[in-house]
Coordinates of C-alpha atoms in Angstrom, one line a residue:
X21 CA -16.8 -16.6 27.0
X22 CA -20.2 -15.3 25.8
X23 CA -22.2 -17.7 24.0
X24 CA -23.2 -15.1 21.4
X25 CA -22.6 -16.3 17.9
X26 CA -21.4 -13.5 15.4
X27 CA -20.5 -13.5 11.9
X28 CA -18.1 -11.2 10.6
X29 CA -17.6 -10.2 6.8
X30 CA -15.2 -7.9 5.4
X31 CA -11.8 -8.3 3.5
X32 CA -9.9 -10.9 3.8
X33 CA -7.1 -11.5 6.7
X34 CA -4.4 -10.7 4.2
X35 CA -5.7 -7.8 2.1
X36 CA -3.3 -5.1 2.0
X37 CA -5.7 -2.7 4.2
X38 CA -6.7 -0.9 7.6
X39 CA -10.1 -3.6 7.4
X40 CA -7.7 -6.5 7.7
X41 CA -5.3 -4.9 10.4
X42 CA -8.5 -4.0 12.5
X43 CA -9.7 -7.8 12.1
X44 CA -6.7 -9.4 12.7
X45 CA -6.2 -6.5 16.0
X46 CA -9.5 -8.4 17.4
X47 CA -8.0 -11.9 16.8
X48 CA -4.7 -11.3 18.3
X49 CA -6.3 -9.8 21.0
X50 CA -8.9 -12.9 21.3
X51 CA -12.2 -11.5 20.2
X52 CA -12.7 -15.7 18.9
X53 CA -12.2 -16.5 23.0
X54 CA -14.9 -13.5 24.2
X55 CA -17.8 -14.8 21.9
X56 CA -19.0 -17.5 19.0
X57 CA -16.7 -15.9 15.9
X58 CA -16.9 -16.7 12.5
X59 CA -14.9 -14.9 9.6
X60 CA -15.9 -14.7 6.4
X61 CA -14.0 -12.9 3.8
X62 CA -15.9 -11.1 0.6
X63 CA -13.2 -10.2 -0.9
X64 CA -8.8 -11.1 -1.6
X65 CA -6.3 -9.5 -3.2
X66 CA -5.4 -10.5 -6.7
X67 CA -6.4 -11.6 -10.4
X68 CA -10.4 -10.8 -11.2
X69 CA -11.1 -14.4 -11.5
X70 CA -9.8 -15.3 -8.3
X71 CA -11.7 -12.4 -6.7
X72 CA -14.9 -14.0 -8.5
X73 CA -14.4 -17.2 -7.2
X74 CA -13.7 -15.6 -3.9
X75 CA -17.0 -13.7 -4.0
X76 CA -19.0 -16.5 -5.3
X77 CA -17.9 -19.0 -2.0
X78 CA -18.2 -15.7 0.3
X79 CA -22.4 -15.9 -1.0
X80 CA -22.6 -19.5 -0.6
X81 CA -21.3 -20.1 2.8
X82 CA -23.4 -17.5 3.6
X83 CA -26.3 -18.8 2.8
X84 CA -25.7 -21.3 5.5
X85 CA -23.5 -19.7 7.7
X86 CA -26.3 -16.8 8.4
X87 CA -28.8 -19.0 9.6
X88 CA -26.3 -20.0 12.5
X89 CA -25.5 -16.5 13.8
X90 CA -27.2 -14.3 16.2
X91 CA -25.4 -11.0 14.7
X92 CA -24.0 -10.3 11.5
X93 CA -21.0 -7.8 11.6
X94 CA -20.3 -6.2 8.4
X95 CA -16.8 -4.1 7.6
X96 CA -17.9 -1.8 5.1
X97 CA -15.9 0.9 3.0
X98 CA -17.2 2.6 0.2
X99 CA -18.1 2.1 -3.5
X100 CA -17.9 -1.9 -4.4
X101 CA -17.1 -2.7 -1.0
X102 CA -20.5 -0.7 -0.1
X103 CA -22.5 -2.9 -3.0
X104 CA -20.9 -6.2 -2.0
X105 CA -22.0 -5.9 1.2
X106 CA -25.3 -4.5 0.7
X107 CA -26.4 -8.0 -0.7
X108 CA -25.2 -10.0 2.2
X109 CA -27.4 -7.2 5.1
X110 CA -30.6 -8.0 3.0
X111 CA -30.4 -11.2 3.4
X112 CA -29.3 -10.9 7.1
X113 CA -32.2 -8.5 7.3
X114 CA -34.8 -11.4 5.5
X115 CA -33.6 -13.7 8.0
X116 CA -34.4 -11.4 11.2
X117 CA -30.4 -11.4 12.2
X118 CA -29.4 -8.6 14.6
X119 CA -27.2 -6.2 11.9
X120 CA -23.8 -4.5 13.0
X121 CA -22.6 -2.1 9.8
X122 CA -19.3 -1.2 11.0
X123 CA -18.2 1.9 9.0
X124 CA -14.5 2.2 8.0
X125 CA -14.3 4.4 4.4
X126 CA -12.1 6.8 4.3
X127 CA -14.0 8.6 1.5
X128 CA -17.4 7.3 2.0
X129 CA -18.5 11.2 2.0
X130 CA -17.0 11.6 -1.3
X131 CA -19.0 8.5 -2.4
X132 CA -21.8 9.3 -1.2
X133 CA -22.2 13.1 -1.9
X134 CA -20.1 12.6 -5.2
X135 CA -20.3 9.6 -6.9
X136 CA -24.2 8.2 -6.1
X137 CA -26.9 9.8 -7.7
X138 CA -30.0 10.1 -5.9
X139 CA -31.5 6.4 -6.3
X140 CA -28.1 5.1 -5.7
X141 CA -28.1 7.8 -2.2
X142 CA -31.4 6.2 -1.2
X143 CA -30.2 2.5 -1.8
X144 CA -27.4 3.5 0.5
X145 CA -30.3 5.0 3.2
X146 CA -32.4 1.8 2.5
X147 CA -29.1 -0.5 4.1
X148 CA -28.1 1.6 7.2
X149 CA -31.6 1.6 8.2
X150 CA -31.6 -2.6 7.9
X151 CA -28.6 -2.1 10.7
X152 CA -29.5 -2.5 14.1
X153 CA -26.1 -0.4 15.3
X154 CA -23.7 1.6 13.2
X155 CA -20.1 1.9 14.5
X156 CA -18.4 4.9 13.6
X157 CA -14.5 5.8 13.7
X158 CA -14.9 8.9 15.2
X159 CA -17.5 11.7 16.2
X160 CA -17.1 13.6 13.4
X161 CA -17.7 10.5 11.2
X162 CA -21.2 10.3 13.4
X163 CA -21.7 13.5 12.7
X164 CA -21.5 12.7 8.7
X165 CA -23.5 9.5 9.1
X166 CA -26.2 11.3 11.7
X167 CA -26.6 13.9 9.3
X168 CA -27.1 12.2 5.6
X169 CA -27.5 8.9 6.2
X170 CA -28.8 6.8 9.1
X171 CA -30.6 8.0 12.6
X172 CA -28.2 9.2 15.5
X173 CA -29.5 7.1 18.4
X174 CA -28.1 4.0 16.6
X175 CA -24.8 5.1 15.6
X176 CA -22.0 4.3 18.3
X177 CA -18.8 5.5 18.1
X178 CA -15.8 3.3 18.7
X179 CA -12.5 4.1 17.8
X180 CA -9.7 1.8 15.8
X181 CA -7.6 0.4 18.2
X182 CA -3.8 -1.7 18.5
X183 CA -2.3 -4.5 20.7
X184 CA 0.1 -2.2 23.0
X185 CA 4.1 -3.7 22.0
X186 CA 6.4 -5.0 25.3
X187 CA 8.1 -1.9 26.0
X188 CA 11.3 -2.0 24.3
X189 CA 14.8 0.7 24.3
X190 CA 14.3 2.9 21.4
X191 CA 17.0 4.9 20.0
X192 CA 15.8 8.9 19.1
X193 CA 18.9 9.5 18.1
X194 CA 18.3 7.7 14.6
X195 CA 16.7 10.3 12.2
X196 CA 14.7 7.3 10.2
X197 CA 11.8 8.5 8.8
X198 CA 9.1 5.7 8.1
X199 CA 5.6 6.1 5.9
X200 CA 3.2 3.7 5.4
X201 CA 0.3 3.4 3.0
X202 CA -1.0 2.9 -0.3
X203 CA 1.6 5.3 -2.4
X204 CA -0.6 7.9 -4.1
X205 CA -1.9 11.4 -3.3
X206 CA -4.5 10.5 -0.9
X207 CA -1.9 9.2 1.6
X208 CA -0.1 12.3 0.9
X209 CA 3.0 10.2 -0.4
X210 CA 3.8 13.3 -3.0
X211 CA 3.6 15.9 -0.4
X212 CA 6.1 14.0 1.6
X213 CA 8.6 13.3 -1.1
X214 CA 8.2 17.3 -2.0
X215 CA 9.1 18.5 2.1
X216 CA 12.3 16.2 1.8
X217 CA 15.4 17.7 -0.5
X218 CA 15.9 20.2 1.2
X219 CA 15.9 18.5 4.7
X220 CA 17.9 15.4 3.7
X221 CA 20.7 18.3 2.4
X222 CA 20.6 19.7 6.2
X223 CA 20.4 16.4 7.9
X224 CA 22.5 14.2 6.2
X225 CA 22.1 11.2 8.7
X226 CA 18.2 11.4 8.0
X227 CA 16.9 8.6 5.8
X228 CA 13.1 7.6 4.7
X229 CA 11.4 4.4 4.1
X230 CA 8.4 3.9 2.2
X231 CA 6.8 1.0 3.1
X232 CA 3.5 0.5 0.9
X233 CA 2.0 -0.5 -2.7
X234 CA -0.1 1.6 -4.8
X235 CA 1.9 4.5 -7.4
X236 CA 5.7 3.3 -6.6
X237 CA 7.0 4.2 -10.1
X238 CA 6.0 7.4 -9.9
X239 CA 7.0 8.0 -6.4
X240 CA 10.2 6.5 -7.6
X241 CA 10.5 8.6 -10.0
X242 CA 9.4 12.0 -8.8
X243 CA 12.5 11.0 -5.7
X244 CA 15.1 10.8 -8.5
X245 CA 13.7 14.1 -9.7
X246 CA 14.4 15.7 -6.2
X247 CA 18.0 13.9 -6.3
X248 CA 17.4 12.3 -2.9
X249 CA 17.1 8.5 -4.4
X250 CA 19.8 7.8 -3.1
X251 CA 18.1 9.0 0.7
X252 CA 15.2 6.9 -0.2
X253 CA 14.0 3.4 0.4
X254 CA 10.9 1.7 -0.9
X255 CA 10.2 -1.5 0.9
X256 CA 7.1 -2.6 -0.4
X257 CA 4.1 -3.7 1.1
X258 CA 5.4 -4.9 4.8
X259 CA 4.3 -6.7 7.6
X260 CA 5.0 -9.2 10.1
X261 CA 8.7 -9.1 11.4
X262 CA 9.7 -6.4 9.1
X263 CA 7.1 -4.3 9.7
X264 CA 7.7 -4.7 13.6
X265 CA 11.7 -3.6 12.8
X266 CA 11.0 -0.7 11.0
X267 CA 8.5 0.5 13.7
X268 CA 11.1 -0.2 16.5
X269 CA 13.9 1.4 14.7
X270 CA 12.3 4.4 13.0
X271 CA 11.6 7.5 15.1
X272 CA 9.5 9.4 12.9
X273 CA 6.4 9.0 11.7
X274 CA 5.0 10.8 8.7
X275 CA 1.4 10.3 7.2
X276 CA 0.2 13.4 5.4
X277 CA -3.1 11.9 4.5
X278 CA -6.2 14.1 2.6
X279 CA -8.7 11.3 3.2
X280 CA -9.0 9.3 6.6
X281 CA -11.4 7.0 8.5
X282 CA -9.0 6.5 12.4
X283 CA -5.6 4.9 10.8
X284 CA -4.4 2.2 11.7
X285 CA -0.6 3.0 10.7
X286 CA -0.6 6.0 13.2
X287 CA -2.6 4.1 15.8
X288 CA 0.9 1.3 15.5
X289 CA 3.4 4.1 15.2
X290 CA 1.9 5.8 18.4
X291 CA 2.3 2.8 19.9
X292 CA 5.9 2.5 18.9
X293 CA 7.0 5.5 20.8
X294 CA 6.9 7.2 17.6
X295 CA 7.1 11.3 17.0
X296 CA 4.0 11.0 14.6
X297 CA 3.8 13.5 12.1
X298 CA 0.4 14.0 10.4
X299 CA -2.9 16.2 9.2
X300 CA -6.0 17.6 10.7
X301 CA -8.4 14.4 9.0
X302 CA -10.9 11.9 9.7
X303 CA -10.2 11.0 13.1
X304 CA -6.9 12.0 13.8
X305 CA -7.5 14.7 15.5
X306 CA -9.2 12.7 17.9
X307 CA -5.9 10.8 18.1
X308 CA -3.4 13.7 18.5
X309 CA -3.0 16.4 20.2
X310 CA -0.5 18.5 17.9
X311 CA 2.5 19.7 20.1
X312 CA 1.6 17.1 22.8
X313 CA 2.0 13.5 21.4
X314 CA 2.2 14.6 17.6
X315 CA 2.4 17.2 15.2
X316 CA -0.6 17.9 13.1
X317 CA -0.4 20.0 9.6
X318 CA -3.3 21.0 7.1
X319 CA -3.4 18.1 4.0
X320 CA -1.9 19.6 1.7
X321 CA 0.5 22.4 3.2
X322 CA 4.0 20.8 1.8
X323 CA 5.2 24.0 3.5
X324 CA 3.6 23.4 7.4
X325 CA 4.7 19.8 6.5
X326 CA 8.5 20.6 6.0
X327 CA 8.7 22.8 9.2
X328 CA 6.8 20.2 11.2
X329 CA 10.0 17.3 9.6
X330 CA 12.3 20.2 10.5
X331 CA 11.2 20.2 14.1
X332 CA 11.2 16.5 14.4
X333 CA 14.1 15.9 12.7
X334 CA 15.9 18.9 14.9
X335 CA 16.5 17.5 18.4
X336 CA 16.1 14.0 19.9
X337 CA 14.6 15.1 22.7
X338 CA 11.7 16.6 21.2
X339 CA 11.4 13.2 19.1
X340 CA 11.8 11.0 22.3
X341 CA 8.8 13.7 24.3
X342 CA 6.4 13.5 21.3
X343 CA 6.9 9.2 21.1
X344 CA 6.6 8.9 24.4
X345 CA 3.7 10.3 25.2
X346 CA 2.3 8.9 22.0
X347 CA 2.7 5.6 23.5
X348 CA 0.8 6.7 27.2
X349 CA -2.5 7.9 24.9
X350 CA -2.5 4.8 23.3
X351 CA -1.9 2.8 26.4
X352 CA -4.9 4.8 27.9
X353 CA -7.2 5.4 25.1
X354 CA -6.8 3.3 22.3
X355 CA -5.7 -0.6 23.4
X356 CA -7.8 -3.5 21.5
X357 CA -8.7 -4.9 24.9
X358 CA -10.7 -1.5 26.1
X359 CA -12.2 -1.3 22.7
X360 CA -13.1 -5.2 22.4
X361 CA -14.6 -4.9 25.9
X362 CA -16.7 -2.1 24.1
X363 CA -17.7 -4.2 21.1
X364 CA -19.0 -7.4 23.0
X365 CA -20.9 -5.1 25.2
X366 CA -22.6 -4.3 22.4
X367 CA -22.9 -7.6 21.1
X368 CA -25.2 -8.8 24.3
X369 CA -27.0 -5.5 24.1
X370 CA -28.3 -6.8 20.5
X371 CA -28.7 -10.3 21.2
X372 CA -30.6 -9.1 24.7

């Protein structure tokens, strides 16, 4: 165990989010056994005043806890989580701690080019350059970040990654289609429910589980629209042991997303033995390769979508092929323990 003591802030353990499943990926796989760790959650889910109180005791403790650390690690996304967090690296900063800004918005392009104006741009220059390191999700989120925001040479790629499951028998046959994530359009959740009524007519043994929160009346409602409510399940928000079954029994994974950082949910499917079905975004590209361990469509092509369901849902064998190999790029690219090896060799680079 290094004696390196690091402080990590970012959403709390059970905030419905990829930033929690990415924390809670390093503790499972024993990130608190490798070096000093301390957790910190900014912010929880639910009412405003609780999130106050939340935030207030997130600025006290870290008053003290700061003086105590060698390296702050900061989980940032964009807009408020960019402004909470922005408070906590100047103080880091004033206190000479070695800064780790650990970049996981999906949209933080959008927010950046879109939504700040130009003093907001250059308050958003002024924190990156407080950072000793910058982690990116992928290369092409370097490239982004390289490009508007922060100098290249301290920007370090290093890709989401999952605990790898005991292999387990998983039955292709089943034509259970499984989606994940905050219902909405970014997700692609509409473009999904638009590729189905037409399928769930030809494959009548097919059925589709929604698992997420976000816009569920509407989704609800647009799927009794279609007619195929009755083909439909929304399971809410799920983790734990239901999260696990529907991962284990569902052979098809389908993610359509417009906006992406590296996801977390395909990351898990892939690692499932999943056919993963999903778009050219963020980093998934670096993820899958389409025809090999995946299939890959254009966000927003409903009709690329429904052929790439059509050849999933077509033949087991082609479902088992794409799940498989799914599972051997995440065995070989993408396991927490490579990747955590990766993040505390950068942790006693800083504190060198």
């Amino acid at each position: 165990m290094s004696d390196v003591r690091v402080l990590m802030i970012g959403a709390g353990r059970d905030v419905r989010g990829g930033v929690s499943s990415v924390v809670n990926s390093y503790y499972e796989a024993g990130l608190d056994t490798m070096c000093e760790l301390t957790y910190l959650p900014t912010m929880e889910d639910g009412s405003k005043l609780r999130k106050m109180f939340v935030a207030a005791g997130a600025r006290l403790s870290f008053e003290r806890l700061v003086r105590r650390c060698d390296i702050l690690h900061v989980h940032m996304s964009s807009d408020n989580s960019f402004y909470r967090k922005a408070m906590f690296i100047r103080k880091a900063y004033k206190e000479k701690r070695k800064i780790i800004i650990h970049m996981h918005g999906s949209t933080f392009d959008l927010f950046y080019k879109e939504r700040c104006n130009d003093r907001q741009k250059q308050e958003v220059r002024d924190i990156f350059a407080m950072a000793d390191a910058v982690i990116a999700l992928s290369e092409d989120w370097k490239a982004f970040l390289a490009g508007h925001i922060c100098k290249e040479e301290k920007i370090q790629v290093l890709y989401n990654a999952v605990p790898l499951p005991e292999a387990f028998e998983k039955d292709y046959h089943s034509r259970e289609i499984l989606f994940l994530g905050r219902l909405g359009q970014r997700k692609g959740a509409y473009d999904l429910i638009e590729a189905l009524p037409e399928l769930l007519r030809q494959y009548p043994d097919a059925h589709v589980y929604f698992g997420g929160d976000g816009e569920r009346d509407r989704a609800e409602g647009l799927c009794r629209e279609r007619g195929i409510a009755d083909r439909v399940t929304f399971v809410g928000w799920v983790r734990g042991a239901e999260k696990e079954r529907l991962l284990k029994t569902c052979s098809i994974y389908a993610l359509p997303t417009y906006h992406e950082g590296m996801p977390m949910s395909v990351l898990e499917a892939m690692s499932y033995g999943m056919a993963v079905i999903s778009t050219y975004t963020g980093g998934i590209p670096h993820i899958i390769t389409d025809g090999k361990n995946g299939l890959l469509c254009q966000a927003g092509d409903r009709e690329a979508l429904k052929e790439l369901l059509a050849q999933a849902l077509s033949s087991h064998e082609r479902r088992k092929e794409l799940g498989m190999e799914a599972r051997a790029v995440i065995a070989e690219r993408f396991d927490v323990h490579g990747n955590l090896e990766k993040l505390t060799a950068l942790y006693d680079r800083l504190r060198a």
